[in-house]
Amino acid sequence: MADGLSENGVLLVNSEHKPDIDTPAEVKNVDATRIALDTIGKLIFNTTMLGALAKLTQVVSIDALN
């Protein structure tokens, strides 16, 4: 899963626990499944993951998600 990631990379994983992955990249986890179930009652976690991506990186801005 982390092959080819540079030390400047970020790996974002949908999990309640930080995965033990050997990589020089920054590894972050977000329990997007739980957040989606708690917030909207459905397993639609892509919006949560996109929000986490926007917060962690400059790939997309929060303003662009509105």
C-alpha positions as CSV (number, residue, x, y, z in Angstrom):
1,M,0.0,0.0,0.0
2,A,2.9,2.4,0.7
3,D,5.2,1.4,-2.1
4,G,6.7,4.4,-3.8
5,L,5.6,7.0,-1.2
6,S,8.3,9.6,-0.5
7,E,9.2,10.9,2.9
8,N,7.1,14.0,2.0
9,G,4.1,11.9,1.2
10,V,0.9,11.4,3.3
11,L,-1.0,8.1,3.5
12,L,-4.5,8.6,4.7
13,V,-6.3,5.4,5.9
14,N,-9.9,4.9,6.9
15,S,-9.4,3.1,10.2
16,E,-10.0,3.7,13.9
17,H,-6.4,2.7,14.6
18,K,-3.2,4.0,13.0
19,P,-1.9,1.2,10.8
20,D,1.6,-0.1,11.4
21,I,3.0,0.5,7.9
22,D,6.8,0.7,7.2
23,T,7.1,3.9,5.1
24,P,9.0,7.1,5.3
25,A,5.7,9.0,4.5
26,E,3.4,10.4,7.2
27,V,0.7,8.0,8.0
28,K,-2.6,9.4,9.2
29,N,-5.9,7.6,10.1
30,V,-9.4,8.8,10.3
31,D,-12.4,6.7,11.4
32,A,-14.4,7.9,8.5
33,T,-16.8,5.0,8.7
34,R,-17.8,5.8,12.3
35,I,-18.0,9.5,11.6
36,A,-20.3,8.9,8.6
37,L,-22.6,6.5,10.6
38,D,-22.7,8.9,13.6
39,T,-23.4,12.0,11.4
40,I,-25.7,10.8,8.6
41,G,-26.5,7.2,9.6
42,K,-25.2,5.7,6.4
43,L,-21.9,4.2,5.2
44,I,-21.0,7.1,3.0
45,F,-17.5,7.9,4.2
46,N,-16.0,9.5,1.0
47,T,-17.0,13.0,2.2
48,T,-15.3,12.5,5.5
49,M,-12.2,11.2,3.8
50,L,-12.2,14.2,1.4
51,G,-12.5,16.6,4.4
52,A,-9.5,14.9,6.1
53,L,-7.5,15.1,2.9
54,A,-8.3,18.8,2.6
55,K,-7.2,19.4,6.2
56,L,-4.0,17.4,6.0
57,T,-2.8,18.7,2.6
58,Q,-3.1,21.5,0.2
59,V,-4.4,19.2,-2.6
60,V,-7.9,20.7,-2.3
61,S,-9.0,23.6,-0.1
62,I,-11.9,23.5,2.4
63,D,-13.5,26.4,0.5
64,A,-13.5,24.3,-2.7
65,L,-15.6,21.7,-0.9
66,N,-18.5,24.0,-0.2
